[in-house]
CSV table of C-alpha atoms (C1' of nucleotides) in Angstrom, one decimal:
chain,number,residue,atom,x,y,z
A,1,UNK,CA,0.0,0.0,0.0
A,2,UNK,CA,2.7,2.7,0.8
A,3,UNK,CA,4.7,0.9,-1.8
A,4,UNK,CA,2.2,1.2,-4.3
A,5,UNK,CA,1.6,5.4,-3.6
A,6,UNK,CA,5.3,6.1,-3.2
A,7,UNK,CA,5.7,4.3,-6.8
A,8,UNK,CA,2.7,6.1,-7.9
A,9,UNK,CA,4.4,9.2,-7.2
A,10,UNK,CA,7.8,9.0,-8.0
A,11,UNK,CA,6.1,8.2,-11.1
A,12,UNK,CA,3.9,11.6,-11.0
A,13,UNK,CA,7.0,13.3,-10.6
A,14,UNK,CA,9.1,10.9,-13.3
A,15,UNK,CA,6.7,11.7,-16.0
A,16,UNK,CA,6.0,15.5,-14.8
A,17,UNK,CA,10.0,16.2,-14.9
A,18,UNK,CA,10.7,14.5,-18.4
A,19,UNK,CA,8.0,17.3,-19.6
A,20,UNK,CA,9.3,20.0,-18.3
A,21,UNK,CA,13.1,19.0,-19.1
A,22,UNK,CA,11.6,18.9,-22.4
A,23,UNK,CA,10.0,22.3,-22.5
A,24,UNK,CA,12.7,24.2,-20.6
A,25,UNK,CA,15.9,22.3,-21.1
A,26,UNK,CA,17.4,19.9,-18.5
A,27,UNK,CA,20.0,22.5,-16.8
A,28,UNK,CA,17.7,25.5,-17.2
A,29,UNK,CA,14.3,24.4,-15.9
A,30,UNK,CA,13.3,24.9,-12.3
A,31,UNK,CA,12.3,22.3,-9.8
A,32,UNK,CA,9.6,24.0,-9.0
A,33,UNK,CA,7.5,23.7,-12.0
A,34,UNK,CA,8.3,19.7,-11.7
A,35,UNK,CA,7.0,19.7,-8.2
A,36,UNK,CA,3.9,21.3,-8.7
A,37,UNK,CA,3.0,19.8,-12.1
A,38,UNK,CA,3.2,17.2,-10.6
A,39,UNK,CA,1.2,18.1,-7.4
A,40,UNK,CA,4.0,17.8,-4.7
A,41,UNK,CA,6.5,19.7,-2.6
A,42,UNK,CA,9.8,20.8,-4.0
A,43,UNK,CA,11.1,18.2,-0.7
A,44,UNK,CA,9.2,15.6,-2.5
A,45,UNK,CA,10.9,15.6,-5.9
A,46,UNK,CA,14.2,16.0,-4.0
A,47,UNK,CA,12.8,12.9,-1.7
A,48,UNK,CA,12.7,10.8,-5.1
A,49,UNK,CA,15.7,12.2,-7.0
A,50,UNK,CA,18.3,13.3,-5.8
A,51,UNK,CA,19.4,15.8,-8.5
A,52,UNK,CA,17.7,15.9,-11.8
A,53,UNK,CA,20.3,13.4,-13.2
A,54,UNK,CA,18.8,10.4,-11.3
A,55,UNK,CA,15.7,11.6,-13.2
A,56,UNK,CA,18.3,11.1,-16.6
A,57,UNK,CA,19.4,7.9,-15.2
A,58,UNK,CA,16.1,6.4,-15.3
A,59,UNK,CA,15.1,7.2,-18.4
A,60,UNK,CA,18.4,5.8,-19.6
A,61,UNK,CA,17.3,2.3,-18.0
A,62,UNK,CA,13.6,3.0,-19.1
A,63,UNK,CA,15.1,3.2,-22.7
A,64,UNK,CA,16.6,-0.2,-22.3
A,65,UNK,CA,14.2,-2.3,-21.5
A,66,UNK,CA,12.4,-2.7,-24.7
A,67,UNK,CA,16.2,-3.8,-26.3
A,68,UNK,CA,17.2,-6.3,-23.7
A,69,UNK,CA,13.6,-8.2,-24.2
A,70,UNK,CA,14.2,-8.1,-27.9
A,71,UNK,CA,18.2,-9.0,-27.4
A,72,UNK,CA,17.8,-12.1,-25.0
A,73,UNK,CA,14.9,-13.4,-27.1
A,74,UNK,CA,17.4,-13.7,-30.0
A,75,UNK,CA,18.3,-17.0,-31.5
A,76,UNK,CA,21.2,-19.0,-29.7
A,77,UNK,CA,24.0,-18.5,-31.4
A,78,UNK,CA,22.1,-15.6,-33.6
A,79,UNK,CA,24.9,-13.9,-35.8
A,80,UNK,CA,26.6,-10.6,-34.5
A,81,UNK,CA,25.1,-8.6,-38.0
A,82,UNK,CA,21.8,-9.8,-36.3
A,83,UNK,CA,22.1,-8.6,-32.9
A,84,UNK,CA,23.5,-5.4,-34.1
A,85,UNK,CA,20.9,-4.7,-36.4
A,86,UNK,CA,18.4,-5.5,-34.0
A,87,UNK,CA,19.7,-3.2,-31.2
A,88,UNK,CA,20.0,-0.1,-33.9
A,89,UNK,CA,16.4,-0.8,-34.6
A,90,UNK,CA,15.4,-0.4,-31.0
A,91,UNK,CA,17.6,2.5,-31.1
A,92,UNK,CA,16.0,4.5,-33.5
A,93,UNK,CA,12.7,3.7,-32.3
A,94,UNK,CA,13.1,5.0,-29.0
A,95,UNK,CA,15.2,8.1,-29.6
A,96,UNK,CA,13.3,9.2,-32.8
A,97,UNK,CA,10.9,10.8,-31.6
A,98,UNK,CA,12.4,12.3,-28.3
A,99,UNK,CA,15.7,13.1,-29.4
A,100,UNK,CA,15.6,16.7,-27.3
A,101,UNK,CA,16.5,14.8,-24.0
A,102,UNK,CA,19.2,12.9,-26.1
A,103,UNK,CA,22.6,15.1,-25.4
A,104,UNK,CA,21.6,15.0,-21.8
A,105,UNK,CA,21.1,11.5,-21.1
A,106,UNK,CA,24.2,11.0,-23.8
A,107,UNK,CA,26.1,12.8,-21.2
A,108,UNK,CA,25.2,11.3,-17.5
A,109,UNK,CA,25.3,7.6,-19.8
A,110,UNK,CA,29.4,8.4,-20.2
A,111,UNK,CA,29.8,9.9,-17.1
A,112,UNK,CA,28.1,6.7,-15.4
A,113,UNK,CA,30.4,4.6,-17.5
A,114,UNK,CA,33.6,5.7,-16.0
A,115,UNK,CA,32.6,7.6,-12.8
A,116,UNK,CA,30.3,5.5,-11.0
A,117,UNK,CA,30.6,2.2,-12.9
A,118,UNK,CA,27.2,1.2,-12.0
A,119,UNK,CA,26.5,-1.9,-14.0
A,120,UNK,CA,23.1,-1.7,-13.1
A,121,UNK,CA,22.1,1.3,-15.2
A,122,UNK,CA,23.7,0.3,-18.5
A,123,UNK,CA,22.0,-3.4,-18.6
A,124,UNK,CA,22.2,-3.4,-22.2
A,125,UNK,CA,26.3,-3.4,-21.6
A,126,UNK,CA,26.1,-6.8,-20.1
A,127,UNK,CA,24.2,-8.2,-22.3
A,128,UNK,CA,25.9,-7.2,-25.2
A,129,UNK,CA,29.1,-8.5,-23.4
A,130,UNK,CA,27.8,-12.0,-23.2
A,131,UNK,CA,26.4,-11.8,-26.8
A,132,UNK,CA,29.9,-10.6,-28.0
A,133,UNK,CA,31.3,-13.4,-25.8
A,134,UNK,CA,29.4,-16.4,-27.2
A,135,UNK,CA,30.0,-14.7,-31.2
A,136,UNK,CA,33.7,-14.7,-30.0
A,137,UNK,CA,33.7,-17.9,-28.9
A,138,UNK,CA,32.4,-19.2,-32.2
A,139,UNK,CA,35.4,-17.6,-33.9
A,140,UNK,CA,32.4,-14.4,-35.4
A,141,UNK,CA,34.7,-11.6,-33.9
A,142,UNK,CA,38.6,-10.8,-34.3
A,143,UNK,CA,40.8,-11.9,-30.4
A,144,UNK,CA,42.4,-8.7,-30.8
A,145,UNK,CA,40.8,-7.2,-28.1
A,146,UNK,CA,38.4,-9.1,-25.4
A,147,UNK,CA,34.7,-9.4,-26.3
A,148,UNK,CA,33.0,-7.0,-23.5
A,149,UNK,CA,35.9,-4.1,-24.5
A,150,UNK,CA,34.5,-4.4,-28.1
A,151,UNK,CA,31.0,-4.5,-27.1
A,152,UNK,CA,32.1,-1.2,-25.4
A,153,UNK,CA,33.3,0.1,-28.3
A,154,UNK,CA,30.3,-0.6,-30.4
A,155,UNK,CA,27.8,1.0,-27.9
A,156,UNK,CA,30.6,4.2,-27.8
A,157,UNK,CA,30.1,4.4,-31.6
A,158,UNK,CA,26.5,3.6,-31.7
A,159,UNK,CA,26.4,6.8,-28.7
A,160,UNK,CA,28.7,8.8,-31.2
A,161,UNK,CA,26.7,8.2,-34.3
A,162,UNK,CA,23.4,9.2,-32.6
A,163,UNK,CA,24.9,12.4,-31.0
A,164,UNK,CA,26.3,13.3,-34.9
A,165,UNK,CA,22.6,12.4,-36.0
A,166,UNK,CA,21.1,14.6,-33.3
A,167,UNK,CA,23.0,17.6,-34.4
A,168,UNK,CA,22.0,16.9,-38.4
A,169,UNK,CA,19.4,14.4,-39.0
A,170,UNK,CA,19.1,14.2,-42.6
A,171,UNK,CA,18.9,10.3,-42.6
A,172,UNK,CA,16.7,8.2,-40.4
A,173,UNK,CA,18.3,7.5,-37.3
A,174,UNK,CA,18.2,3.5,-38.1
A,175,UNK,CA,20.0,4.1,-41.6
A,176,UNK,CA,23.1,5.4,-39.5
A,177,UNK,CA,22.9,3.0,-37.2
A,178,UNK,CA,22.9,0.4,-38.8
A,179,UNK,CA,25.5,1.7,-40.9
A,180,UNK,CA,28.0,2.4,-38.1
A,181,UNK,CA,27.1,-1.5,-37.2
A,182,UNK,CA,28.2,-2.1,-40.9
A,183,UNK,CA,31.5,-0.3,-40.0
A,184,UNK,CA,32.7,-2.0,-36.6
A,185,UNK,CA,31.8,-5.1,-38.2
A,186,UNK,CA,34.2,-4.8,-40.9
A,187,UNK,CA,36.6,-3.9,-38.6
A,188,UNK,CA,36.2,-6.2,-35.7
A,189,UNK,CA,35.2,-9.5,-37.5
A,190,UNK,CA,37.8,-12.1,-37.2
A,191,UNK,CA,40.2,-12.5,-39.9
A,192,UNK,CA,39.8,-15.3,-42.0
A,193,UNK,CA,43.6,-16.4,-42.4
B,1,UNK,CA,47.0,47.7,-21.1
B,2,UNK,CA,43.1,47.1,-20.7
B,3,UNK,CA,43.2,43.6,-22.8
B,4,UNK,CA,46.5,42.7,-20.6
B,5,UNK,CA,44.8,43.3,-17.4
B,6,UNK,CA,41.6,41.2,-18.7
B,7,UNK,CA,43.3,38.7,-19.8
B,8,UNK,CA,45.9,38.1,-16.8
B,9,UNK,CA,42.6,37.9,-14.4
B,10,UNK,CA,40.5,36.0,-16.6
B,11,UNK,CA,43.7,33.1,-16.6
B,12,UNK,CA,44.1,34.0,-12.7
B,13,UNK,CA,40.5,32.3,-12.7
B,14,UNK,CA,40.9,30.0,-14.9
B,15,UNK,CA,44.0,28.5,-13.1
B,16,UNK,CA,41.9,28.9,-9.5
B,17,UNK,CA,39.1,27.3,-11.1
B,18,UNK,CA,40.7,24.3,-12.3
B,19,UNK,CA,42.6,23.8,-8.6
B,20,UNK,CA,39.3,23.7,-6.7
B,21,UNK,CA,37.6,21.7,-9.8
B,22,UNK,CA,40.4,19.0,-8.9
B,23,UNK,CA,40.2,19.4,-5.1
B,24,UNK,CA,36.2,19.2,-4.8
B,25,UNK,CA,34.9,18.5,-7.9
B,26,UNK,CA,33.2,20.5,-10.4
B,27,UNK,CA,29.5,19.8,-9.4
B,28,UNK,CA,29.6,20.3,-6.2
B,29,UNK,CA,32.4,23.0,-5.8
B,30,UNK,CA,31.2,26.6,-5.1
B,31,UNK,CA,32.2,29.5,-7.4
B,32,UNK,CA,32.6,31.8,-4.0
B,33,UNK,CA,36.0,29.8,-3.5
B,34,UNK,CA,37.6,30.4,-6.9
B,35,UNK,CA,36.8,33.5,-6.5
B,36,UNK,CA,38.1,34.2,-3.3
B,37,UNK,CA,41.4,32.2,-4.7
B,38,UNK,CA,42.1,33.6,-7.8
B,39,UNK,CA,41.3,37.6,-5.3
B,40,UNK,CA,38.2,38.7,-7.4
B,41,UNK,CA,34.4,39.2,-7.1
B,42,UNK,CA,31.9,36.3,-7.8
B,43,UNK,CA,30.7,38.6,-10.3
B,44,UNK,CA,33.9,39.2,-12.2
B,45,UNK,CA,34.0,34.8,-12.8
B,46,UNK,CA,30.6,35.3,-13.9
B,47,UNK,CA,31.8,38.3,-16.3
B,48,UNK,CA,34.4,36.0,-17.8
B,49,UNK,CA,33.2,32.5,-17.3
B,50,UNK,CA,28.9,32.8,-17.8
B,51,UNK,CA,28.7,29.2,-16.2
B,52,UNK,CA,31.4,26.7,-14.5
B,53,UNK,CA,31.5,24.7,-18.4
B,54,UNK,CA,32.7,27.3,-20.4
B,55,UNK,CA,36.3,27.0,-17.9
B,56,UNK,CA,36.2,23.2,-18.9
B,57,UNK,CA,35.8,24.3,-22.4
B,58,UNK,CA,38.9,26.6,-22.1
B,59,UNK,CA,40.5,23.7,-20.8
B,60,UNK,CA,39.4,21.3,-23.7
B,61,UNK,CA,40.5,24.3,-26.3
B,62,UNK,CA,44.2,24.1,-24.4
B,63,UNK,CA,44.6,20.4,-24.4
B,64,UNK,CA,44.1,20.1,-28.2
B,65,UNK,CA,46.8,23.0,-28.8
B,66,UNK,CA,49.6,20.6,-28.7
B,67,UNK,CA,48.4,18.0,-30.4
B,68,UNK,CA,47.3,20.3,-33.2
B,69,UNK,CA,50.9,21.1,-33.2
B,70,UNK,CA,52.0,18.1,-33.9
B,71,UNK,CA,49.7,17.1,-36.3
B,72,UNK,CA,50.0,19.8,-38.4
B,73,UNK,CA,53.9,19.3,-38.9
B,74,UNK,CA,53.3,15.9,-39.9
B,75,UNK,CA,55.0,15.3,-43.1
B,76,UNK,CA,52.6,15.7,-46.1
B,77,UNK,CA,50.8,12.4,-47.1
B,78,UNK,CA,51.9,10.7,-43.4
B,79,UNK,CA,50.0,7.1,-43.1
B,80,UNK,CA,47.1,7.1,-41.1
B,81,UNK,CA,49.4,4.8,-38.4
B,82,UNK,CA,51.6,7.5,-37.8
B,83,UNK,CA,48.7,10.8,-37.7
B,84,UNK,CA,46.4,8.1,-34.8
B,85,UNK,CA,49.6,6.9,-33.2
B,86,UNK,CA,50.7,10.8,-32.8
B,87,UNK,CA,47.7,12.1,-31.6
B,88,UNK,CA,47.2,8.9,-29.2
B,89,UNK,CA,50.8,9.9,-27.6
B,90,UNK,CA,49.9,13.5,-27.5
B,91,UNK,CA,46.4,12.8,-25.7
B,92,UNK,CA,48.0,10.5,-23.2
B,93,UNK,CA,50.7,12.8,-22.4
B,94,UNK,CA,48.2,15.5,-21.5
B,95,UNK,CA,45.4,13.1,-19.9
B,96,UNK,CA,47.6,10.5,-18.0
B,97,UNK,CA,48.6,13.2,-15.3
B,98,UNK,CA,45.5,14.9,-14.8
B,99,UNK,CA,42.8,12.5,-15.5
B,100,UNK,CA,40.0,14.1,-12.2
B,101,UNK,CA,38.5,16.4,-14.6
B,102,UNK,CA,38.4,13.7,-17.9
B,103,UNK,CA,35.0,13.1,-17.1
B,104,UNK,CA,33.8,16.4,-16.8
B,105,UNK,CA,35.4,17.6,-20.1
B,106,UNK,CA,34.3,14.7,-22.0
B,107,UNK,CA,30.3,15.3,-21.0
B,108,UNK,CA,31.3,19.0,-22.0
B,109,UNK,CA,32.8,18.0,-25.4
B,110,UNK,CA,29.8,15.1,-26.3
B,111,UNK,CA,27.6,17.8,-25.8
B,112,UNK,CA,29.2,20.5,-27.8
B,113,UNK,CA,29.5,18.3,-31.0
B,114,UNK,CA,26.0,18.1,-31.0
B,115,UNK,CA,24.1,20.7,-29.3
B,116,UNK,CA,26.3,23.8,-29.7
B,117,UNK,CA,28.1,22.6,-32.7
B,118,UNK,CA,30.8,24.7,-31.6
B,119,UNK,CA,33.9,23.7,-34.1
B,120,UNK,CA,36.0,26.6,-32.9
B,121,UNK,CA,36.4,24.6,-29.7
B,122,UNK,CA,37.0,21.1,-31.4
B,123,UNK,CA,39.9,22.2,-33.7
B,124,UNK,CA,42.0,19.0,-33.4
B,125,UNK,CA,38.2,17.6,-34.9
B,126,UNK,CA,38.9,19.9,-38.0
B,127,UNK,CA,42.2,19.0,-38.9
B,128,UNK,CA,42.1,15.4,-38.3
B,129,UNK,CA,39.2,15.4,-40.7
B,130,UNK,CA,41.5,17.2,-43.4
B,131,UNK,CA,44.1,14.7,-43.1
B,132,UNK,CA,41.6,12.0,-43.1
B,133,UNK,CA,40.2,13.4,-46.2
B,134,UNK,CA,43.5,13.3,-47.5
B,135,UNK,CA,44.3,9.7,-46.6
B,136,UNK,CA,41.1,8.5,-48.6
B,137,UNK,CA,42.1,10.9,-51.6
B,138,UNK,CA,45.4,8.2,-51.6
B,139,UNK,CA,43.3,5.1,-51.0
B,140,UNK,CA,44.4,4.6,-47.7
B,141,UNK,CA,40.5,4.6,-46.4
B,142,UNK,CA,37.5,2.9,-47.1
B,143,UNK,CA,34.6,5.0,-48.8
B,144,UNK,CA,31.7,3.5,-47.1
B,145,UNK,CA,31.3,6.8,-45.4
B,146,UNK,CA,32.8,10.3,-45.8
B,147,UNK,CA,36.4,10.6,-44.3
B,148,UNK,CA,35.0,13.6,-41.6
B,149,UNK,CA,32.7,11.1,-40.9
B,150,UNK,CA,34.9,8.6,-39.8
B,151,UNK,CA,37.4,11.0,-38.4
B,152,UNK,CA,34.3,12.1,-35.6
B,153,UNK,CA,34.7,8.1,-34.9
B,154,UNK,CA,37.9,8.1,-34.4
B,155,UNK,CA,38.1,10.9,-32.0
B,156,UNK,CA,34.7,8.9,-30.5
B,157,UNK,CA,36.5,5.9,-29.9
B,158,UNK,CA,39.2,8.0,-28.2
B,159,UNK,CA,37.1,9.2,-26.0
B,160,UNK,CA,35.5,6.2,-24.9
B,161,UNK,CA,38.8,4.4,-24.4
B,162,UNK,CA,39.9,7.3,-22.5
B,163,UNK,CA,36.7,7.2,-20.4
B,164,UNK,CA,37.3,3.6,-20.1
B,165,UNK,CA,41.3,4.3,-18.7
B,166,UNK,CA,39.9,6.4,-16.4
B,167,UNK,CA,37.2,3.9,-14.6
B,168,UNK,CA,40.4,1.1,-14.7
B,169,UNK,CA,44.2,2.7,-15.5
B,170,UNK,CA,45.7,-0.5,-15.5
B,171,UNK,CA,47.7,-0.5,-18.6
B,172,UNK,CA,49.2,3.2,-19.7
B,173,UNK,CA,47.1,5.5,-21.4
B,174,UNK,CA,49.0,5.5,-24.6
B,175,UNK,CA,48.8,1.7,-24.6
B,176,UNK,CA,45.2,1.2,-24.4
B,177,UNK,CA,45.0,4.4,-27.4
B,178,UNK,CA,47.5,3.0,-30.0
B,179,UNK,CA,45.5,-0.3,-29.5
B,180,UNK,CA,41.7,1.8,-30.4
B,181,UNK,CA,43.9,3.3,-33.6
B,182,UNK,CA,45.0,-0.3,-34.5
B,183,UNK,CA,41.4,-1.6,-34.0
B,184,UNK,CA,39.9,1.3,-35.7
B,185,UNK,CA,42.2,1.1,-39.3
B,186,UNK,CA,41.6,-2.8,-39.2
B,187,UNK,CA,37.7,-1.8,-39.9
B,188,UNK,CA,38.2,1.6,-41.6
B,189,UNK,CA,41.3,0.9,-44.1
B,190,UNK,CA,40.7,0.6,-47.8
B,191,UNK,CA,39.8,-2.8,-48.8
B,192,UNK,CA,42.8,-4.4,-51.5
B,193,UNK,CA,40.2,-6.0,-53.7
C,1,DA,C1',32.0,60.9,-23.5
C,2,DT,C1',31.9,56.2,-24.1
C,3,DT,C1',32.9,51.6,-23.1
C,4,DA,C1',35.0,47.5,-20.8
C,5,DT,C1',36.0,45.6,-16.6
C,6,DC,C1',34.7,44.6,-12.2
C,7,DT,C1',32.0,45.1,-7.4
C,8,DA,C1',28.1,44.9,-4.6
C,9,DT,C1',23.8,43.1,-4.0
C,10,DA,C1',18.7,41.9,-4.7
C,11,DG,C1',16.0,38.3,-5.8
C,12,DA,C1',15.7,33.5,-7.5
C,13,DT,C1',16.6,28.9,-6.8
C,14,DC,C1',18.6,25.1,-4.6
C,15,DT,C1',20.3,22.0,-0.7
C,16,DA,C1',19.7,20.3,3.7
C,17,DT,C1',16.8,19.3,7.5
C,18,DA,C1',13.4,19.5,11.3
C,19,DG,C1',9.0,18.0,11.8
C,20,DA,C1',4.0,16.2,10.4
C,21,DT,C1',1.4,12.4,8.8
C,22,DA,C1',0.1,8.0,7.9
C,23,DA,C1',1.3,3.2,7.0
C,24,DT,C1',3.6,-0.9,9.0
C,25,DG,C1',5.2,-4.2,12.3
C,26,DC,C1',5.1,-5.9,16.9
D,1,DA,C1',6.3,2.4,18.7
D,2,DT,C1',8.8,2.7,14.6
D,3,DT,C1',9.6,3.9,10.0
D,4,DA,C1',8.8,5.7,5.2
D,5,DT,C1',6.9,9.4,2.9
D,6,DC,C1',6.2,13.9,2.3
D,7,DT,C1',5.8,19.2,3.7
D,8,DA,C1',7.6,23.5,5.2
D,9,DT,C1',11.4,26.3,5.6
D,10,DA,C1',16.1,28.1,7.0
D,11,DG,C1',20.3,28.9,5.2
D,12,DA,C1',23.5,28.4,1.2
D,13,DT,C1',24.5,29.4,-3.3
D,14,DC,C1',23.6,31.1,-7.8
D,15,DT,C1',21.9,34.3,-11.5
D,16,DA,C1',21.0,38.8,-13.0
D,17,DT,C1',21.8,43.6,-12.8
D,18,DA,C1',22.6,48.4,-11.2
D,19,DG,C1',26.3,51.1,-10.5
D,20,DA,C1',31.6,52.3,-9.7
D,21,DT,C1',36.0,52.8,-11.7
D,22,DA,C1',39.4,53.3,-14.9
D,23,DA,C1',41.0,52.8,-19.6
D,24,DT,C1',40.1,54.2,-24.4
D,25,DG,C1',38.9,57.1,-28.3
D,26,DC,C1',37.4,61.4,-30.0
DNA sequence: ATTATCTATAGATCTATAGATAATGC
DNA sequence: ATTATCTATAGATCTATAGATAATGC
């Protein structure tokens, strides 16, 4: 029961803030006008979050659950060009249409990466690491470098090309996604000798 | 005599600013303290530095100034080995010794390629995509996508290796660089068909 | 006389926290 | 009775700006 309300609000305030960082800009807009859109005390929104990066944060893991449910139902053994295309596909069709909050979540994503390390935010990593790591073991990806590092460096490129899309989005966001995947595959498929 | 007094405060800042940056962290540090260190008014940082980013962008404009150096007395038509392996060097040897603020620069930079599109700040961005363009003019890259293109991956994958270095220095900086370059020409050099 | 640089400060906003309220566990 | 959730608010800090000072240009 107080579970269920404090969820309820958190998500009030959630949903209310993503609004308003949308209107306003993340940096720029007042906690204020999140608290009482979404009918609470300014203590309240600070009670949930923090600072308005935890609000970031959890839009970065709300953006990954619909790509983890589509990466783990994969085929066993599903080839890498697969499981890239697939995640550039989920990509696309979450940042699309809500690319304002883009830069900003880009930002606390790298951060989080090195700074805080927290493995829990960034699901998507691991599971791309163990996808890499099963394509590696079946001989799909060059040994030059250890699976999870190039999984890395495919989300750092996939985080790159959508910032450079952001900025001039002439093509669909897919198109250069899936054409960075192209890209890193050429580069980091194993050598057949 | 006016510009020489302007400018020897505005650096006095910029110096202050960067020792408390290091010493409490750019977040949570107050501006009150660099002012009182660097003998000035609040106000007067606020005249020269509107917000606390536009010192980290000073410092990402000073950083690239010696690697632009080098880079541009590289001998015409260098291989691409030689331009990634000197600007890996140069990036290390600024970075390895001062790697608190990495983080803090790097959000500043992601979001200035994209939102601000500021290319006065990202000159090493400009002149690695002329030699690039250069490179593919001899065949040395692959035309899949335009050579500025894949110079803004380049410096991408830099900057997530870097990040990377940061959250784990276990190998030197310069190490875990040359081996991005190596990784990144594997995928981006010119087929020999 | 005009303008750039800087100070002083009012008002806005944030951060931190004491306390109110209502649900939970015993 | 204890604890989680939230409100109200004091004090800290920031942002914006009116005005002082001193250099510049005429």
């Amino acid at each position: 029961m107080r579970d269920k309300q404090r969820e309820e609000t958190r998500r009030r305030i959630y949903l209310a803030a993503l609004e308003v960082f949308r209107r306003d800009g993340v940096s720029q807009c007042r906690i204020e006008d999140i608290a009482q859109k979404s009918e609470v005390s300014r203590g309240a929104f600070y009670f949930h979050f923090p600072t308005k990066d935890d609000v970031l944060i959890e839009l970065l893991r709300e953006s990954q659950k619909p790509m983890e449910a589509k990466l783990v139902e994969l085929p066993k053994n599903a080839p890498l060009q697969l499981t890239l295309d697939t995640l550039s596909t989920e990509l696309a069709a979450f940042w699309e249409k809500d690319s304002k909050l883009l830069p900003d979540v880009a930002s606390v994503a790298l951060k989080m990466n090195s700074v805080v390390m927290d493995r829990e935010s960034i699901r998507v990593r691991e599971v791309l690491g163990r996808l890499f790591t099963e394509a590696a073991a079946q001989g799909q990806l060059s040994d030059v470098l250890p699976p999870e590092v190039l999984a890395d460096f495919y989300l750092a490129n996939a985080l790159a090309a959508m910032m450079a899309w952001c900025a001039n989005p002439m093509l669909p966001l897919e198109t250069v996604l899936k054409g960075v995947s192209m890209l890193f595959l050429t580069g980091a498929q194993a050598r057949t000798p």
